[in-house]
N, CA, C and O atoms as a DFTB+ gen file, in Angstrom:
448 C
 N C O
     1  1     -73.610     -46.839      98.561
     2  2     -72.286     -46.599      98.074
     3  2     -71.795     -45.193      98.373
     4  3     -70.588     -45.007      98.519
     5  1     -72.656     -44.203      98.471
     6  2     -72.143     -42.890      98.844
     7  2     -71.514     -42.896     100.232
     8  3     -70.596     -42.120     100.499
     9  1     -71.999     -43.762     101.116
    10  2     -71.439     -43.827     102.460
    11  2     -69.986     -44.285     102.419
    12  3     -69.162     -43.781     103.183
    13  1     -69.656     -45.229     101.542
    14  2     -68.284     -45.711     101.444
    15  2     -67.358     -44.627     100.909
    16  3     -66.164     -44.639     101.209
    17  1     -67.878     -43.702     100.132
    18  2     -67.046     -42.623      99.609
    19  2     -66.655     -41.647     100.709
    20  3     -65.627     -40.976     100.610
    21  1     -67.473     -41.564     101.762
    22  2     -67.191     -40.655     102.863
    23  2     -66.244     -41.269     103.892
    24  3     -65.797     -40.570     104.802
    25  1     -65.934     -42.535     103.770
    26  2     -65.063     -43.215     104.720
    27  2     -63.616     -42.801     104.482
    28  3     -63.154     -42.742     103.342
    29  1     -62.903     -42.515     105.578
    30  2     -61.482     -42.179     105.459
    31  2     -60.695     -43.435     105.156
    32  3     -60.852     -44.459     105.820
    33  1     -59.841     -43.347     104.140
    34  2     -59.010     -44.482     103.749
    35  2     -57.552     -44.069     103.818
    36  3     -57.211     -42.918     103.544
    37  1     -56.703     -45.000     104.179
    38  2     -55.273     -44.678     104.151
    39  2     -54.816     -44.416     102.719
    40  3     -55.434     -44.918     101.780
    41  1     -53.760     -43.650     102.534
    42  2     -53.269     -43.382     101.178
    43  2     -52.852     -44.670     100.473
    44  3     -52.239     -45.550     101.077
    45  1     -53.187     -44.769      99.204
    46  2     -52.813     -45.931      98.407
    47  2     -53.769     -47.101      98.505
    48  3     -53.555     -48.127      97.858
    49  1     -54.817     -46.972      99.297
    50  2     -55.790     -48.057      99.451
    51  2     -56.973     -47.777      98.528
    52  3     -57.523     -46.676      98.515
    53  1     -57.342     -48.773      97.773
    54  2     -58.477     -48.649      96.866
    55  2     -59.627     -49.476      97.417
    56  3     -59.453     -50.653      97.729
    57  1     -60.804     -48.867      97.538
    58  2     -61.968     -49.558      98.076
    59  2     -62.839     -50.044      96.928
    60  3     -63.189     -49.276      96.032
    61  1     -63.182     -51.315      96.963
    62  2     -64.053     -51.908      95.958
    63  2     -65.339     -52.366      96.625
    64  3     -65.331     -52.818      97.769
    65  1     -66.432     -52.245      95.907
    66  2     -67.730     -52.669      96.418
    67  2     -68.233     -53.781      95.521
    68  3     -68.170     -53.668      94.297
    69  1     -68.729     -54.847      96.112
    70  2     -69.222     -55.969      95.322
    71  2     -70.562     -56.450      95.839
    72  3     -71.160     -55.839      96.725
    73  1     -71.016     -57.536      95.283
    74  2     -72.275     -58.121      95.712
    75  2     -73.422     -57.733      94.801
    76  3     -73.241     -57.048      93.794
    77  1     -74.596     -58.182      95.175
    78  2     -75.796     -57.967      94.367
    79  2     -76.158     -56.485      94.245
    80  3     -76.472     -56.044      93.139
    81  1     -76.129     -55.689      95.330
    82  2     -76.482     -54.270      95.158
    83  2     -75.561     -53.530      94.189
    84  3     -76.024     -52.711      93.395
    85  1     -74.265     -53.814      94.253
    86  2     -73.330     -53.162      93.329
    87  2     -73.589     -53.608      91.891
    88  3     -73.532     -52.798      90.966
    89  1     -73.870     -54.885      91.708
    90  2     -74.168     -55.401      90.370
    91  2     -75.445     -54.772      89.815
    92  3     -75.503     -54.410      88.640
    93  1     -76.465     -54.643      90.661
    94  2     -77.709     -54.023      90.214
    95  2     -77.504     -52.554      89.854
    96  3     -78.044     -52.075      88.857
    97  1     -76.721     -51.840      90.667
    98  2     -76.459     -50.433      90.368
    99  2     -75.703     -50.293      89.056
   100  3     -76.027     -49.422      88.248
   101  1     -74.704     -51.134      88.831
   102  2     -73.962     -51.087      87.568
   103  2     -74.868     -51.408      86.381
   104  3     -74.756     -50.780      85.328
   105  1     -75.760     -52.378      86.546
   106  2     -76.679     -52.747      85.462
   107  2     -77.639     -51.608      85.138
   108  3     -77.875     -51.304      83.968
   109  1     -78.185     -50.985      86.160
   110  2     -79.121     -49.879      85.951
   111  2     -78.409     -48.691      85.312
   112  3     -78.951     -48.050      84.411
   113  1     -77.189     -48.395      85.778
   114  2     -76.430     -47.290      85.183
   115  2     -76.146     -47.544      83.706
   116  3     -76.287     -46.640      82.882
   117  1     -75.745     -48.775      83.366
   118  2     -75.478     -49.115      81.961
   119  2     -76.752     -49.012      81.128
   120  3     -76.717     -48.552      79.987
   121  1     -77.873     -49.441      81.699
   122  2     -79.150     -49.364      80.994
   123  2     -79.542     -47.915      80.723
   124  3     -79.970     -47.581      79.618
   125  1     -79.397     -47.058      81.726
   126  2     -79.793     -45.663      81.571
   127  2     -78.872     -44.900      80.622
   128  3     -79.311     -43.962      79.956
   129  1     -77.598     -45.295      80.555
   130  2     -76.673     -44.632      79.634
   131  2     -77.028     -44.964      78.190
   132  3     -76.942     -44.099      77.318
   133  1     -77.423     -46.199      77.931
   134  2     -77.676     -46.641      76.556
   135  2     -79.122     -46.439      76.101
   136  3     -79.402     -46.508      74.905
   137  1     -80.035     -46.194      77.027
   138  2     -81.444     -46.097      76.665
   139  2     -81.747     -44.968      75.675
   140  3     -82.503     -45.204      74.732
   141  1     -81.206     -43.764      75.832
   142  2     -81.497     -42.730      74.825
   143  2     -81.043     -43.123      73.422
   144  3     -81.715     -42.802      72.442
   145  1     -79.912     -43.813      73.317
   146  2     -79.438     -44.277      72.008
   147  2     -80.378     -45.321      71.427
   148  3     -80.648     -45.323      70.226
   149  1     -80.879     -46.213      72.288
   150  2     -81.808     -47.240      71.818
   151  2     -83.099     -46.595      71.304
   152  3     -83.607     -46.966      70.246
   153  1     -83.617     -45.641      72.053
   154  2     -84.853     -44.971      71.653
   155  2     -84.647     -44.219      70.340
   156  3     -85.483     -44.290      69.439
   157  1     -83.531     -43.498      70.240
   158  2     -83.248     -42.751      69.010
   159  2     -83.100     -43.682      67.810
   160  3     -83.592     -43.377      66.724
   161  1     -82.430     -44.807      67.997
   162  2     -82.241     -45.760      66.898
   163  2     -83.571     -46.356      66.446
   164  3     -83.828     -46.473      65.248
   165  1     -84.412     -46.732      67.402
   166  2     -85.714     -47.316      67.054
   167  2     -86.577     -46.298      66.311
   168  3     -87.199     -46.631      65.303
   169  1     -86.617     -45.067      66.802
   170  2     -87.423     -44.032      66.140
   171  2     -86.871     -43.739      64.744
   172  3     -87.642     -43.593      63.796
   173  1     -85.559     -43.652      64.610
   174  2     -84.953     -43.367      63.310
   175  2     -85.222     -44.479      62.299
   176  3     -85.641     -44.208      61.173
   177  1     -84.984     -45.726      62.696
   178  2     -85.201     -46.852      61.773
   179  2     -86.677     -46.964      61.402
   180  3     -87.011     -47.179      60.237
   181  1     -87.553     -46.821      62.385
   182  2     -88.988     -46.896      62.111
   183  2     -89.426     -45.770      61.179
   184  3     -90.205     -45.994      60.253
   185  1     -88.926     -44.564      61.425
   186  2     -89.285     -43.426      60.581
   187  2     -88.819     -43.632      59.143
   188  3     -89.572     -43.386      58.201
   189  1     -87.583     -44.080      58.977
   190  2     -87.056     -44.297      57.624
   191  2     -87.836     -45.392      56.905
   192  3     -88.216     -45.221      55.746
   193  1     -88.080     -46.512      57.579
   194  2     -88.801     -47.616      56.932
   195  2     -90.236     -47.233      56.582
   196  3     -90.729     -47.585      55.511
   197  1     -90.908     -46.515      57.482
   198  2     -92.277     -46.098      57.179
   199  2     -92.302     -45.044      56.080
   200  3     -93.230     -45.015      55.272
   201  1     -91.287     -44.173      56.042
   202  2     -91.215     -43.185      54.961
   203  2     -91.011     -43.872      53.616
   204  3     -91.639     -43.507      52.622
   205  1     -90.129     -44.868      53.591
   206  2     -89.897     -45.594      52.342
   207  2     -91.124     -46.398      51.921
   208  3     -91.383     -46.560      50.728
   209  1     -91.874     -46.898      52.890
   210  2     -93.051     -47.705      52.584
   211  2     -94.233     -46.851      52.133
   212  3     -94.870     -47.152      51.123
   213  1     -94.527     -45.789      52.878
   214  2     -95.742     -45.017      52.626
   215  2     -95.498     -43.695      51.912
   216  3     -96.446     -43.086      51.415
   217  1     -94.252     -43.237      51.849
   218  2     -93.946     -41.989      51.160
   219  2     -94.405     -40.744      51.892
   220  3     -94.510     -39.676      51.289
   221  1     -94.676     -40.859      53.161
   222  2     -95.133     -39.722      53.948
   223  2     -94.209     -39.546      55.145
   224  3     -93.815     -40.528      55.775
   225  1     -93.862     -38.309      55.461
   226  2     -93.040     -38.053      56.636
   227  2     -93.903     -37.836      57.873
   228  3     -93.457     -38.080      58.994
   229  1     -95.131     -37.382      57.675
   230  2     -96.028     -37.119      58.799
   231  2     -96.449     -38.422      59.479
   232  3     -96.507     -38.489      60.706
   233  1     -96.739     -39.443      58.699
   234  2     -97.208     -40.715      59.251
   235  2     -96.202     -41.356      60.209
   236  3     -96.605     -41.755      61.302
   237  1     -94.915     -41.476      59.865
   238  2     -93.983     -42.071      60.819
   239  2     -93.766     -41.220      62.066
   240  3     -93.592     -41.760      63.159
   241  1     -93.775     -39.902      61.916
   242  2     -93.616     -39.047      63.092
   243  2     -94.826     -39.146      64.011
   244  3     -94.693     -39.133      65.235
   245  1     -96.006     -39.246      63.408
   246  2     -97.220     -39.430      64.204
   247  2     -97.202     -40.783      64.908
   248  3     -97.612     -40.885      66.064
   249  1     -96.733     -41.815      64.225
   250  2     -96.637     -43.144      64.840
   251  2     -95.660     -43.137      66.009
   252  3     -95.923     -43.763      67.036
   253  1     -94.535     -42.435      65.866
   254  2     -93.566     -42.338      66.962
   255  2     -94.167     -41.598      68.151
   256  3     -93.958     -41.989      69.299
   257  1     -94.914     -40.528      67.877
   258  2     -95.550     -39.774      68.962
   259  2     -96.607     -40.619      69.672
   260  3     -96.696     -40.594      70.899
   261  1     -97.399     -41.358      68.917
   262  2     -98.423     -42.210      69.527
   263  2     -97.788     -43.337      70.347
   264  3     -98.297     -43.691      71.410
   265  1     -96.688     -43.895      69.862
   266  2     -95.985     -44.931      70.624
   267  2     -95.434     -44.362      71.925
   268  3     -95.498     -45.008      72.971
   269  1     -94.891     -43.142      71.855
   270  2     -94.366     -42.507      73.064
   271  2     -95.483     -42.246      74.072
   272  3     -95.296     -42.439      75.274
   273  1     -96.639     -41.811      73.586
   274  2     -97.772     -41.588      74.489
   275  2     -98.259     -42.900      75.109
   276  3     -98.566     -42.953      76.300
   277  1     -98.328     -43.946      74.302
   278  2     -98.750     -45.246      74.822
   279  2     -97.781     -45.802      75.844
   280  3     -98.196     -46.331      76.876
   281  1     -96.486     -45.687      75.563
   282  2     -95.476     -46.167      76.502
   283  2     -95.490     -45.341      77.782
   284  3     -95.365     -45.884      78.879
   285  1     -95.641     -44.034      77.638
   286  2     -95.711     -43.174      78.818
   287  2     -96.903     -43.496      79.698
   288  3     -96.784     -43.521      80.923
   289  1     -98.049     -43.742      79.086
   290  2     -99.228     -44.090      79.885
   291  2     -99.069     -45.464      80.530
   292  3     -99.514     -45.669      81.660
   293  1     -98.442     -46.404      79.826
   294  2     -98.203     -47.728      80.405
   295  2     -97.310     -47.630      81.627
   296  3     -97.618     -48.200      82.673
   297  1     -96.198     -46.905      81.498
   298  2     -95.281     -46.764      82.631
   299  2     -95.919     -45.964      83.762
   300  3     -95.677     -46.244      84.936
   301  1     -96.729     -44.975      83.416
   302  2     -97.419     -44.200      84.447
   303  2     -98.413     -45.032      85.235
   304  3     -98.484     -44.925      86.459
   305  1     -99.177     -45.856      84.543
   306  2    -100.146     -46.722      85.224
   307  2     -99.433     -47.753      86.088
   308  3     -99.853     -48.015      87.216
   309  1     -98.354     -48.342      85.564
   310  2     -97.591     -49.309      86.361
   311  2     -97.008     -48.662      87.611
   312  3     -97.015     -49.262      88.686
   313  1     -96.504     -47.439      87.472
   314  2     -95.969     -46.722      88.631
   315  2     -97.069     -46.439      89.637
   316  3     -96.883     -46.644      90.837
   317  1     -98.201     -45.973      89.164
   318  2     -99.311     -45.627      90.050
   319  2     -99.805     -46.843      90.823
   320  3    -100.106     -46.745      92.012
   321  1     -99.888     -47.990      90.148
   322  2    -100.413     -49.192      90.796
   323  2     -99.362     -49.882      91.643
   324  3     -99.585     -50.122      92.829
   325  1     -98.207     -50.207      91.049
   326  2     -97.266     -51.098      91.715
   327  2     -96.226     -50.394      92.576
   328  3     -95.736     -50.994      93.532
   329  1     -95.871     -49.154      92.280
   330  2     -94.886     -48.456      93.101
   331  2     -95.571     -47.585      94.146
   332  3     -95.196     -47.608      95.319
   333  1     -96.576     -46.814      93.725
   334  2     -97.308     -45.977      94.671
   335  2     -98.277     -46.790      95.521
   336  3     -98.674     -46.348      96.600
   337  1     -98.660     -47.964      95.050
   338  2     -99.453     -48.881      95.856
   339  2    -100.953     -48.695      95.799
   340  3    -101.660     -49.212      96.664
   341  1    -101.469     -47.972      94.812
   342  2    -102.921     -47.825      94.695
   343  2    -103.512     -49.173      94.281
   344  3    -103.138     -49.728      93.247
   345  1    -104.405     -49.679      95.065
   346  2    -105.003     -50.977      94.783
   347  2    -104.237     -52.140      95.391
   348  3    -104.545     -53.296      95.101
   349  1    -103.234     -51.854      96.237
   350  2    -102.450     -52.933      96.845
   351  2    -103.323     -53.787      97.760
   352  3    -103.150     -55.005      97.822
   353  1    -104.249     -53.165      98.461
   354  2    -105.137     -53.926      99.329
   355  2    -106.098     -54.796      98.541
   356  3    -106.386     -55.925      98.936
   357  1    -106.592     -54.276      97.434
   358  2    -107.530     -55.014      96.602
   359  2    -106.853     -56.188      95.896
   360  3    -107.421     -57.277      95.805
   361  1    -105.636     -55.961      95.397
   362  2    -104.922     -56.999      94.663
   363  2    -103.977     -57.819      95.544
   364  3    -103.352     -58.768      95.070
   365  1    -103.872     -57.454      96.829
   366  2    -103.085     -58.191      97.822
   367  2    -101.606     -58.313      97.422
   368  3    -101.097     -59.418      97.233
   369  1    -100.925     -57.168      97.295
   370  2     -99.486     -57.172      97.046
   371  2     -98.841     -56.028      97.819
   372  3     -99.519     -55.101      98.262
   373  1     -97.536     -56.106      97.973
   374  2     -96.769     -55.066      98.644
   375  2     -96.145     -54.156      97.585
   376  3     -95.443     -54.645      96.700
   377  1     -96.384     -52.844      97.656
   378  2     -95.787     -51.938      96.673
   379  2     -94.261     -51.991      96.729
   380  3     -93.671     -51.966      97.809
   381  1     -93.640     -52.062      95.572
   382  2     -92.182     -52.096      95.489
   383  2     -91.756     -51.651      94.097
   384  3     -92.576     -51.623      93.179
   385  1     -90.484     -51.303      93.929
   386  2     -90.020     -50.851      92.609
   387  2     -90.096     -51.957      91.561
   388  3     -90.067     -53.144      91.884
   389  1     -90.193     -51.545      90.315
   390  2     -90.188     -52.482      89.194
   391  2     -88.734     -52.773      88.836
   392  3     -87.914     -51.856      88.795
   393  1     -88.410     -54.018      88.581
   394  2     -87.038     -54.386      88.239
   395  2     -86.631     -53.738      86.923
   396  3     -87.442     -53.585      86.010
   397  1     -85.361     -53.361      86.844
   398  2     -84.879     -52.649      85.659
   399  2     -84.962     -53.501      84.397
   400  3     -85.228     -52.974      83.317
   401  1     -84.739     -54.800      84.514
   402  2     -84.829     -55.636      83.309
   403  2     -86.271     -55.753      82.818
   404  3     -86.497     -55.962      81.626
   405  1     -87.237     -55.623      83.707
   406  2     -88.636     -55.646      83.283
   407  2     -89.004     -54.376      82.512
   408  3     -89.871     -54.409      81.640
   409  1     -88.346     -53.261      82.832
   410  2     -88.595     -52.032      82.074
   411  2     -88.181     -52.197      80.618
   412  3     -88.839     -51.678      79.717
   413  1     -87.084     -52.923      80.389
   414  2     -86.640     -53.171      79.016
   415  2     -87.681     -54.008      78.282
   416  3     -87.998     -53.731      77.125
   417  1     -88.214     -55.028      78.945
   418  2     -89.240     -55.879      78.325
   419  2     -90.499     -55.059      78.035
   420  3     -91.092     -55.188      76.964
   421  1     -90.901     -54.225      78.981
   422  2     -92.091     -53.393      78.786
   423  2     -91.886     -52.441      77.613
   424  3     -92.791     -52.259      76.798
   425  1     -90.707     -51.833      77.521
   426  2     -90.442     -50.905      76.421
   427  2     -90.403     -51.619      75.077
   428  3     -90.725     -51.022      74.050
   429  1     -90.014     -52.880      75.075
   430  2     -89.945     -53.624      73.817
   431  2     -91.316     -54.116      73.368
   432  3     -91.567     -54.227      72.168
   433  1     -92.204     -54.411      74.312
   434  2     -93.479     -55.048      73.984
   435  2     -94.648     -54.066      73.987
   436  3     -95.526     -54.175      73.132
   437  1     -94.691     -53.124      74.906
   438  2     -95.869     -52.280      75.122
   439  2     -96.303     -51.454      73.915
   440  3     -97.501     -51.410      73.637
   441  1     -95.403     -50.797      73.181
   442  2     -95.902     -49.925      72.109
   443  2     -96.481     -50.672      70.915
   444  3     -97.030     -50.036      70.015
   445  1     -96.382     -51.959      70.873
   446  2     -96.829     -52.700      69.693
   447  2     -98.304     -52.853      69.703
   448  3     -98.869     -53.451      68.787
């Protein structure tokens, strides 16, 4: 899409881009814009509920930190194996990016 921005257009002409690549880019952009809010909401709700349940502020903050470490290690291992391609010959696959919708599933399931 940056290439289309460099194209000279006559005045008054609006260029639109469509198709699967444009849809994927829009989906990824929307996901990345909302992800910090989702993470903040999950941490806030979890912290409040655990504080009300256990009466400790340290326990929910520690749980959030441990979840972040677990999620970070999960994403790091997935990147190392499937994107960087370590073990591709052993497992017989072609290294490629992870789909953005799978990242949402991983973030929802992995820390549990």
